[in-house]
Coordinates of C-alpha atoms and ligand atoms in Angstrom, one line a residue:
M207 CA 0.3 -0.4 -0.6
Q208 CA 0.8 3.3 -1.1
R209 CA 2.1 5.9 2.0
R210 CA 0.2 8.0 0.8
E211 CA -3.2 6.3 0.7
L212 CA -2.3 5.4 4.1
L213 CA -2.6 9.6 4.6
K214 CA -6.5 9.1 3.5
I215 CA -7.2 6.4 5.3
A216 CA -5.9 8.2 8.6
G217 CA -7.2 10.9 7.6
A218 CA -11.1 8.8 7.0
S219 CA -10.6 7.2 10.4
A220 CA -10.5 10.4 12.2
A221 CA -13.2 12.1 10.5
L222 CA -15.3 9.4 10.6
L223 CA -15.1 9.4 14.9
G224 CA -15.0 13.0 14.6
L225 CA -11.7 13.6 15.9
P226 CA -9.2 15.9 15.1
S227 CA -7.2 14.5 12.5
V228 CA -3.0 14.1 13.6
G229 CA -2.0 14.3 9.8
I230 CA 0.5 11.2 9.9
A231 CA 2.5 13.0 7.7
K232 CA 2.3 16.6 8.7
Q233 CA 3.0 16.8 12.6
T234 CA 7.0 16.9 13.5
W235 CA 9.0 15.9 16.4
S236 CA 11.2 17.3 18.8
V237 CA 10.9 14.5 21.4
D238 CA 11.0 11.4 19.9
P239 CA 7.5 9.7 20.5
F240 CA 8.7 6.3 20.1
S241 CA 10.5 6.6 23.2
L242 CA 8.3 3.8 25.1
G243 CA 9.9 1.1 22.4
I244 CA 7.6 -1.1 20.5
A245 CA 6.6 -5.0 21.3
S246 CA 4.8 -8.5 19.5
G247 CA 2.6 -10.8 21.7
S248 CA -0.2 -12.9 21.9
P249 CA 1.4 -15.0 19.2
T250 CA -1.5 -17.5 16.9
S251 CA -0.7 -19.9 14.2
D252 CA -2.0 -16.6 11.7
S253 CA -2.7 -14.1 15.0
L254 CA -0.1 -11.6 16.5
V255 CA -1.0 -8.1 18.2
L256 CA 1.4 -5.2 17.9
W257 CA 2.5 -2.5 20.3
T258 CA 3.3 1.0 21.4
R259 CA 2.3 3.6 23.4
L260 CA 3.6 7.3 22.9
G261 CA 5.8 8.7 25.2
T262 CA 5.0 11.6 27.6
P263 CA 7.3 13.8 26.8
A264 CA 7.1 13.5 22.8
L265 CA 3.6 13.9 23.5
E266 CA 3.7 17.7 26.0
A267 CA 6.4 18.8 24.0
A268 CA 3.8 18.7 20.6
A269 CA 0.9 19.6 22.3
L270 CA -0.8 16.4 21.9
T271 CA -0.9 14.7 25.9
T272 CA -5.3 15.4 25.2
K273 CA -5.1 14.7 21.5
P274 CA -5.8 11.8 19.7
V275 CA -3.0 10.2 17.0
A276 CA -3.2 8.6 14.1
V277 CA 0.3 6.0 13.7
T278 CA 0.3 3.6 11.3
W279 CA 2.0 0.2 11.5
Q280 CA 3.7 -1.8 9.1
L281 CA 4.7 -5.6 9.0
A282 CA 6.6 -6.9 6.1
H283 CA 8.2 -10.1 5.1
D284 CA 11.2 -8.1 5.0
E285 CA 14.3 -5.8 7.3
Q286 CA 13.4 -2.9 4.6
F287 CA 9.5 -3.2 4.3
S288 CA 9.6 -3.5 0.4
R289 CA 7.1 -6.7 0.9
I290 CA 4.7 -5.3 3.0
A291 CA 1.9 -8.2 4.8
A292 CA -0.3 -6.2 6.3
T293 CA -0.6 -1.8 7.4
G294 CA -2.7 -0.3 8.6
V295 CA -3.9 2.8 10.6
V296 CA -4.7 2.9 15.2
L297 CA -6.0 6.0 16.6
A298 CA -3.2 6.3 20.3
T299 CA -6.0 8.4 22.8
A300 CA -5.2 9.4 25.2
T301 CA -8.7 7.7 27.4
L302 CA -6.2 4.0 26.6
G303 CA -2.5 5.9 27.6
H304 CA -1.2 6.6 23.8
S305 CA -1.0 2.9 23.2
V306 CA -1.4 1.2 19.7
H307 CA -2.0 -2.4 19.9
A308 CA -2.2 -3.6 16.5
E309 CA -4.8 -6.4 16.2
V310 CA -3.2 -8.9 13.1
M311 CA -4.7 -11.1 12.0
G312 CA -4.9 -13.7 8.4
L313 CA -1.1 -13.7 8.8
E314 CA 1.2 -17.4 7.5
P315 CA 1.6 -19.7 9.7
G316 CA 5.3 -20.7 11.2
R317 CA 6.7 -16.8 9.6
A318 CA 8.6 -14.3 10.9
Y319 CA 7.9 -10.4 9.9
F320 CA 9.5 -7.0 10.6
Y321 CA 7.4 -4.8 11.4
R322 CA 7.3 -1.1 13.1
F323 CA 5.6 2.0 13.0
I324 CA 4.9 6.2 11.6
A325 CA 3.9 8.2 13.5
G326 CA 4.2 12.0 11.3
A327 CA 7.9 12.2 10.5
A328 CA 9.3 9.9 13.2
I329 CA 9.8 6.0 13.0
S330 CA 10.3 3.4 15.2
T331 CA 12.8 1.2 15.8
T332 CA 12.2 -2.2 13.2
G333 CA 11.0 -5.1 15.9
R334 CA 11.3 -8.6 14.8
T335 CA 7.9 -11.1 15.6
R336 CA 6.9 -14.7 14.4
T337 CA 3.2 -16.9 14.3
F338 CA 3.2 -20.1 15.6
P339 CA 3.1 -23.4 13.4
A340 CA -0.6 -24.4 12.4
P341 CA -1.9 -26.4 15.2
Q342 CA -2.1 -29.5 12.6
A343 CA 1.6 -29.4 12.2
E344 CA 4.5 -31.5 12.3
V345 CA 7.1 -29.1 14.6
N346 CA 10.6 -30.6 15.3
R347 CA 11.1 -27.7 18.0
L348 CA 11.0 -25.0 20.3
R349 CA 12.8 -22.9 21.7
L350 CA 10.9 -20.5 25.0
A351 CA 12.6 -18.5 27.8
Y352 CA 10.1 -17.4 30.9
A353 CA 11.0 -14.9 33.0
S354 CA 9.7 -12.9 35.9
C355 CA 10.3 -10.3 38.5
Q356 CA 11.7 -6.9 37.4
Q357 CA 12.5 -5.3 39.7
W358 CA 13.5 -2.5 39.2
G359 CA 15.2 -0.6 41.8
N360 CA 17.0 -4.1 42.8
G361 CA 18.5 -4.2 39.3
Y362 CA 19.7 -4.3 35.5
Y363 CA 17.9 -6.4 33.1
S364 CA 21.6 -6.8 31.8
A365 CA 19.6 -10.8 31.9
Y366 CA 17.3 -9.4 28.8
R367 CA 20.8 -8.7 26.8
H368 CA 21.8 -12.5 26.9
M369 CA 17.9 -14.1 26.4
L370 CA 18.7 -11.8 22.8
A371 CA 20.8 -14.0 21.7
E372 CA 18.5 -17.1 22.7
N373 CA 17.2 -18.3 19.0
L374 CA 13.8 -18.0 21.2
D375 CA 10.6 -18.7 19.4
V376 CA 8.3 -17.4 22.4
V377 CA 9.5 -15.1 25.8
L378 CA 6.8 -15.8 28.6
F379 CA 6.2 -13.8 31.5
L380 CA 5.1 -14.8 34.5
G381 CA 4.8 -12.0 36.3
D382 CA 6.1 -8.7 38.3
Y383 CA 6.8 -6.5 35.7
I384 CA 6.1 -3.4 37.8
Y385 CA 6.0 -3.8 41.5
E386 CA 3.8 -0.9 43.0
Y387 CA 7.0 0.1 45.8
P388 CA 8.8 3.5 46.2
S389 CA 11.6 3.6 45.7
S390 CA 14.3 2.0 49.0
R391 CA 17.2 3.9 49.1
P392 CA 19.9 3.2 49.2
L393 CA 19.7 -0.1 48.9
D394 CA 18.7 0.6 44.9
V395 CA 20.8 0.5 42.1
R396 CA 18.8 3.3 39.8
P397 CA 15.7 5.4 41.3
T398 CA 12.3 4.2 41.9
T399 CA 10.6 7.1 40.4
G400 CA 6.7 8.0 42.0
G401 CA 6.5 6.2 45.5
W402 CA 3.8 4.2 45.9
I403 CA 2.0 4.3 42.9
T404 CA -2.7 3.1 43.1
T405 CA -3.6 5.6 40.6
L406 CA -4.2 4.9 37.0
E407 CA -1.5 8.2 35.9
G408 CA 0.9 6.3 38.6
Y409 CA 1.3 2.9 37.1
R410 CA 0.9 4.5 33.2
S411 CA 4.6 6.3 34.6
R412 CA 6.1 2.7 36.0
Y413 CA 5.1 1.1 33.3
A414 CA 6.7 4.2 31.7
L415 CA 10.0 3.6 33.6
H416 CA 10.2 0.0 32.9
K417 CA 10.0 0.6 29.0
S418 CA 12.7 3.3 29.4
D419 CA 15.1 0.2 30.4
P420 CA 17.2 -0.4 26.9
D421 CA 17.8 -4.3 27.7
L422 CA 14.0 -4.7 27.7
Q423 CA 13.5 -2.6 24.9
A424 CA 15.3 -4.7 22.9
I425 CA 14.3 -8.0 24.1
H426 CA 10.7 -7.5 23.3
A427 CA 11.4 -6.4 19.8
A428 CA 13.6 -9.6 19.5
Y429 CA 10.4 -12.2 20.0
P430 CA 6.6 -12.3 20.6
W431 CA 5.9 -12.2 24.3
L432 CA 2.8 -14.4 25.6
V433 CA 2.5 -12.9 28.9
T434 CA 0.2 -13.1 32.8
W435 CA 0.8 -11.1 35.5
D436 CA 0.9 -11.7 39.7
D437 CA 0.2 -9.8 42.8
H438 CA 2.9 -6.2 41.9
E439 CA 1.6 -5.2 39.2
V440 CA -1.4 -4.5 41.2
Q441 CA -0.1 -4.7 45.2
N442 CA 1.4 -7.2 47.3
D443 CA -0.3 -10.2 48.0
Y444 CA -3.7 -9.1 46.7
A445 CA -5.9 -11.6 47.0
G446 CA -8.5 -11.7 44.2
T447 CA -11.0 -8.9 45.6
H448 CA -8.8 -8.2 48.6
E449 CA -6.6 -5.6 49.3
G450 CA -3.0 -7.3 49.4
L451 CA -0.3 -6.4 52.0
S452 CA 2.0 -3.2 51.0
G453 CA 1.9 1.0 51.3
T454 CA -1.4 3.0 52.7
P455 CA -4.9 1.1 52.2
V456 CA -6.9 3.1 49.2
E457 CA -10.3 3.7 50.0
N458 CA -11.9 2.1 46.8
F459 CA -9.2 -1.4 46.2
M460 CA -11.3 -2.4 43.1
A461 CA -10.9 1.1 41.6
R462 CA -7.3 0.4 41.7
R463 CA -7.1 -3.4 41.0
R464 CA -9.3 -2.0 37.3
A465 CA -7.0 1.5 36.8
A466 CA -4.1 -1.1 37.4
Y467 CA -5.6 -4.0 34.9
Q468 CA -6.3 -0.7 32.5
A469 CA -2.2 -0.1 32.7
F470 CA -1.5 -3.1 32.3
Y471 CA -3.7 -3.2 28.8
E472 CA -2.2 -0.7 28.1
N473 CA 1.6 -1.3 28.4
M474 CA 1.4 -5.1 26.9
P475 CA 1.0 -6.8 23.6
V476 CA -2.1 -8.1 24.4
T477 CA -5.6 -8.2 22.7
R478 CA -8.3 -6.0 23.6
A479 CA -11.4 -8.8 23.6
S480 CA -9.5 -10.3 26.7
F481 CA -9.5 -6.7 28.5
D482 CA -13.1 -5.2 26.6
K483 CA -15.1 -5.9 29.8
L484 CA -13.4 -3.7 31.2
L485 CA -12.1 -0.9 29.2
S486 CA -15.7 0.1 28.9
G487 CA -16.6 -0.2 32.1
Q488 CA -19.1 -3.4 31.8
G489 CA -17.2 -5.0 34.5
D490 CA -13.8 -5.6 36.8
E491 CA -12.3 -8.9 35.1
A492 CA -10.3 -8.5 32.4
R493 CA -9.1 -12.8 30.8
V494 CA -5.2 -13.1 30.8
F495 CA -5.6 -16.7 30.7
S496 CA -4.9 -18.4 27.9
R497 CA -3.7 -21.6 25.5
V498 CA -2.1 -21.6 22.3
P499 CA -1.3 -24.9 20.9
Y500 CA 2.7 -24.7 19.4
G501 CA 1.8 -27.4 16.3
R502 CA 1.0 -31.2 17.6
L503 CA 4.5 -30.5 20.1
A504 CA 3.3 -28.5 22.4
T505 CA 0.5 -26.4 24.1
L506 CA 1.3 -23.2 25.4
Y507 CA -0.9 -22.1 28.5
T508 CA -0.8 -19.1 30.6
L509 CA -2.8 -19.0 34.1
D510 CA -3.8 -16.4 36.0
D511 CA -3.8 -17.1 40.1
R512 CA -4.2 -13.5 41.5
Q513 CA -7.9 -12.3 40.0
Y514 CA -9.8 -15.6 41.2
R515 CA -8.1 -16.8 44.5
D516 CA -9.3 -16.6 48.0
L517 CA -8.2 -14.6 50.7
Q518 CA -4.9 -16.0 51.8
A519 CA -5.5 -18.6 55.1
C520 CA -4.3 -18.0 58.8
T521 CA -1.7 -15.3 58.9
P522 CA -1.5 -13.9 61.9
N523 CA -3.7 -10.8 62.9
G524 CA -6.6 -10.8 60.6
R525 CA -4.0 -9.2 58.4
A526 CA -3.8 -9.5 54.7
G527 CA -1.3 -10.5 52.9
S528 CA 1.1 -14.1 53.0
A529 CA 2.6 -16.0 55.9
R530 CA 4.1 -18.9 56.7
V531 CA 1.4 -20.7 58.5
D532 CA 1.2 -24.9 59.9
P533 CA -1.9 -26.8 58.3
S534 CA -1.8 -28.3 62.2
N535 CA -3.4 -24.9 63.2
C536 CA -4.6 -23.7 60.5
A537 CA -8.2 -25.5 59.7
S538 CA -9.5 -23.9 57.1
V539 CA -5.9 -24.0 54.7
N540 CA -7.4 -27.5 53.8
Q541 CA -10.6 -26.3 53.6
P542 CA -12.0 -29.1 50.0
Q543 CA -13.6 -25.2 48.2
R544 CA -10.6 -23.2 48.4
T545 CA -9.8 -22.1 44.8
L546 CA -6.5 -20.5 43.4
L547 CA -7.5 -19.8 39.5
G548 CA -11.2 -19.7 40.5
D549 CA -14.5 -22.1 39.3
A550 CA -14.7 -20.7 35.8
Q551 CA -10.6 -21.1 34.9
E552 CA -10.8 -24.6 36.4
R553 CA -13.2 -25.9 34.7
W554 CA -11.6 -24.0 30.6
L555 CA -8.5 -25.7 31.7
T556 CA -9.9 -29.0 32.4
Q557 CA -11.6 -29.3 29.5
Q558 CA -8.6 -28.3 27.3
F559 CA -6.4 -31.0 28.7
A560 CA -9.3 -33.1 28.0
T561 CA -8.9 -31.9 24.3
S562 CA -5.2 -31.2 23.7
R563 CA -3.2 -34.0 21.9
S564 CA 0.5 -32.4 22.6
R565 CA 3.2 -34.3 22.9
W566 CA 3.9 -31.2 25.7
N567 CA 1.5 -29.6 27.7
V568 CA 3.3 -26.6 29.2
L569 CA 2.2 -24.5 31.6
G570 CA 3.5 -20.5 32.4
Q571 CA 1.7 -19.8 36.1
Q572 CA 2.8 -16.6 38.6
T573 CA 4.4 -19.6 41.3
L574 CA 6.0 -22.5 42.5
F575 CA 3.4 -25.2 42.5
G576 CA 5.2 -28.4 44.5
R577 CA 5.2 -28.1 48.8
R578 CA 8.2 -26.6 50.0
N579 CA 7.8 -27.2 53.7
Y580 CA 10.5 -24.9 55.1
S581 CA 10.3 -26.3 58.6
T582 CA 13.7 -27.1 60.4
T583 CA 12.4 -28.9 63.3
G584 CA 10.3 -31.3 61.7
G585 CA 6.0 -30.4 61.7
Q586 CA 5.2 -28.3 58.3
S587 CA 5.6 -24.8 57.3
L588 CA 3.8 -23.6 54.7
R589 CA 3.6 -20.4 52.5
N590 CA -0.2 -20.1 52.2
D591 CA 0.2 -17.0 49.2
G592 CA 1.1 -19.6 46.8
W593 CA -0.1 -23.6 45.7
D594 CA 0.5 -24.7 50.1
G595 CA -2.3 -22.7 50.9
Y596 CA -4.5 -24.1 48.3
P597 CA -3.8 -27.2 49.0
A598 CA -7.2 -28.5 47.5
A599 CA -7.0 -26.3 44.3
R600 CA -3.8 -27.8 43.1
R601 CA -5.0 -32.2 43.9
R602 CA -7.4 -30.8 41.4
L603 CA -5.7 -30.1 38.4
T604 CA -3.0 -32.8 38.9
D605 CA -6.1 -35.1 39.0
S606 CA -7.7 -33.4 36.2
M607 CA -4.3 -33.6 33.9
L608 CA -4.4 -37.7 35.7
Q609 CA -7.9 -37.6 34.4
T610 CA -7.6 -36.2 31.1
R611 CA -4.2 -38.0 31.0
L612 CA -2.2 -35.1 29.6
G613 CA 0.7 -35.6 27.7
N614 CA 4.3 -34.7 29.5
P615 CA 2.9 -31.1 31.5
V616 CA 5.3 -29.2 32.0
I617 CA 4.9 -26.2 34.6
L618 CA 6.5 -23.0 34.7
G619 CA 6.8 -20.3 37.8
G620 CA 8.0 -17.2 39.1
D621 CA 7.3 -15.4 42.0
I622 CA 9.9 -16.6 44.3
H623 CA 12.9 -15.3 42.9
E624 CA 14.0 -18.3 43.5
N625 CA 15.3 -21.3 40.7
W626 CA 13.9 -24.7 42.3
V627 CA 13.6 -27.7 39.5
G628 CA 11.3 -31.4 40.6
H629 CA 8.6 -33.3 40.1
V630 CA 5.3 -33.1 39.7
L631 CA 3.2 -35.6 42.3
S632 CA -0.2 -35.9 42.1
D633 CA -0.4 -36.0 46.1
Y634 CA 2.2 -33.9 47.9
N635 CA 1.0 -35.7 51.7
N636 CA 2.2 -39.7 49.8
P637 CA 6.1 -38.1 48.8
D638 CA 6.2 -42.3 47.5
C639 CA 3.7 -40.8 44.7
E640 CA 4.7 -41.4 41.5
A641 CA 5.4 -37.8 39.7
I642 CA 2.7 -37.0 36.8
G643 CA 5.1 -33.7 36.1
V644 CA 7.5 -32.5 35.9
E645 CA 8.8 -28.4 37.2
F646 CA 10.8 -25.6 36.6
C647 CA 9.9 -22.4 38.9
G648 CA 12.2 -19.3 37.7
T649 CA 14.1 -16.7 39.6
S650 CA 13.5 -13.5 39.3
I651 CA 15.2 -10.7 36.4
T652 CA 16.5 -8.3 38.9
S653 CA 14.5 -9.3 42.4
L654 CA 16.4 -9.9 46.0
S655 CA 15.6 -13.3 47.8
S656 CA 17.0 -13.5 51.4
A657 CA 17.0 -17.4 51.1
T658 CA 20.8 -18.8 52.3
P659 CA 22.2 -21.6 51.0
T660 CA 22.0 -23.7 54.3
Q661 CA 18.0 -22.3 54.4
L662 CA 18.1 -24.2 50.6
A663 CA 19.5 -26.5 51.5
K664 CA 17.7 -28.0 53.8
Q665 CA 14.0 -26.9 52.9
L666 CA 15.3 -29.6 49.4
E667 CA 16.1 -32.5 52.2
N668 CA 12.3 -31.6 53.9
N669 CA 10.8 -31.6 50.2
P670 CA 13.1 -33.8 47.9
H671 CA 10.2 -33.8 44.9
F672 CA 12.6 -31.2 44.1
I673 CA 16.5 -31.6 43.1
F674 CA 17.6 -28.5 42.3
A675 CA 17.1 -25.5 43.6
N676 CA 19.3 -22.0 44.0
A677 CA 17.9 -18.6 45.5
A678 CA 21.5 -16.3 44.8
S679 CA 21.3 -16.2 41.3
R680 CA 18.9 -13.6 39.0
G681 CA 18.9 -14.6 35.2
Y682 CA 16.4 -16.6 33.4
G683 CA 15.3 -20.2 32.0
V684 CA 15.5 -21.7 28.6
V685 CA 13.0 -24.7 27.8
E686 CA 13.7 -26.6 23.9
L687 CA 11.0 -29.0 23.3
T688 CA 11.3 -32.0 20.9
P689 CA 9.2 -34.6 20.0
K690 CA 11.4 -36.7 21.7
Q691 CA 13.3 -34.5 24.4
L692 CA 12.8 -31.4 26.6
T693 CA 16.1 -29.3 27.6
T694 CA 15.9 -26.5 30.0
T695 CA 19.2 -24.7 30.3
L696 CA 19.0 -22.5 33.6
V697 CA 20.9 -18.8 32.8
A698 CA 21.7 -16.8 35.2
V699 CA 24.2 -13.3 34.9
H700 CA 27.2 -12.8 37.7
D701 CA 26.3 -9.7 39.0
A702 CA 22.6 -7.8 38.5
R703 CA 24.0 -4.8 39.8
D704 CA 26.3 -4.2 36.8
P705 CA 24.8 -3.4 33.6
A706 CA 27.5 -5.0 31.8
S707 CA 27.2 -8.3 34.0
Q708 CA 28.2 -11.5 31.9
A709 CA 25.9 -14.1 32.2
F710 CA 26.9 -17.7 32.5
V711 CA 25.1 -21.1 32.5
L712 CA 23.7 -22.1 36.2
A713 CA 22.4 -25.6 35.6
K714 CA 21.2 -28.2 32.5
F715 CA 18.3 -30.5 32.6
A716 CA 16.5 -32.8 30.4
V717 CA 13.1 -34.9 30.6
E718 CA 12.5 -37.7 28.2
A719 CA 9.0 -37.5 26.9
G720 CA 6.9 -40.3 28.0
R721 CA 9.1 -39.8 31.4
A722 CA 8.1 -37.8 34.5
E723 CA 11.9 -37.9 35.2
V724 CA 14.0 -34.7 35.4
N725 CA 17.4 -36.1 34.8
T726 CA 20.8 -32.9 35.5
L727 CA 23.0 -32.8 32.7
Ligands
LIG135 FE1 8.1 -11.2 42.5
LIG136 CA1 4.2 -12.1 43.5

């Protein structure tokens, strides 16, 4: 399509909406409007979401903060954009933080594309992305990275600079993209602007702060992302409709949650349909759980264990938030109706399991799945904010894997800022039961863990279904799947407080298809 035709379309759509047309050819910028970078995500075999959001400094300099701006997107077969596969114009509006979501449909499966955005005289950097293979395609390989927990002040995103070279098909982000905390000086290596965030404007600027990082921008531009969230995208330890514990309580927690969810939409390559109810004022819910096949080789699931969960059980003194509890002093933790995913998501997941014919079934969810007993003195001490606080829900999930004869379950997690590797048990009360899957809970990109090696060694001894734990390293994991084998490589940076840190392989594991057994390589 010719540039002149695009201009006509831009003008026409603005006119149709009764909005002032900000001429895409006329607008010049004294500040780069693409200062927050670009991204692609939510890949399927025939669609992708292309994302950008115009930076506030550029909008302010151009006196456009309250005005809509027409942004052209281009998806091409080549880096020169001489063979355009799809193009269009999106109006970036102040109502949605001047975010741009181009939902491109009708694409070819398993194909690499280049993309970019144009606003007036400004052209963004070029991103690379790819669609997934067709659901019935025989696929030999899938390489994905999983990452979580990128507290701004705790470190730099050097891990992402190393991830660039991993030759991935997709990045799975498992939560805590932002934290609602203020700076904690002198510990932090870089200042978090904006203090405690509780409002839409606050969440928007916190995302803008993160999106200003060049390593984060580069990894978004390099691969499509599949994303879910955890608590800190809203507030530490929040549980469904219940406020968590951090900062001063707000007057209306659900208004805060809506604002945070909207800001998540505005800053992530996700579909409008998933957030439509929320964005059109029809409800509080936003749907981030999803499932997408990668040929016959794998199905990737992203789960949401925050939005629909029951309150944590037995946190002392009626406080909100998390605690370590001993189930023998906490009858309510074992209540059979307790839910972490909510009824609708649980039912949906069981239906997906029942129809999956995939060789591997990879669940991207927030946190450690297997039981972790912290006690050093016998007895039990369990963290009530993760699956250990919802044992009946965990049992329903593993039962559903068994009943549907789910092929090769692989559970990926984050949240705890530590690497944990092990076997998924059908019954965590019976350490001798057979493993039904494998688990890789990833460490953080930057966020810190306070656990000592001695404590970790004791925890491994207490919980023999895990075979590896490490709390000292920041980094990410890479999972490579073939029809025969899974290989997981844990990559760590030497020092996340050093923006130029080198990386190393912390550990490597293999799982043969058909055997729920993790082997150290
Ligand atoms: Fe975290
Ligand atoms: Ca978390």
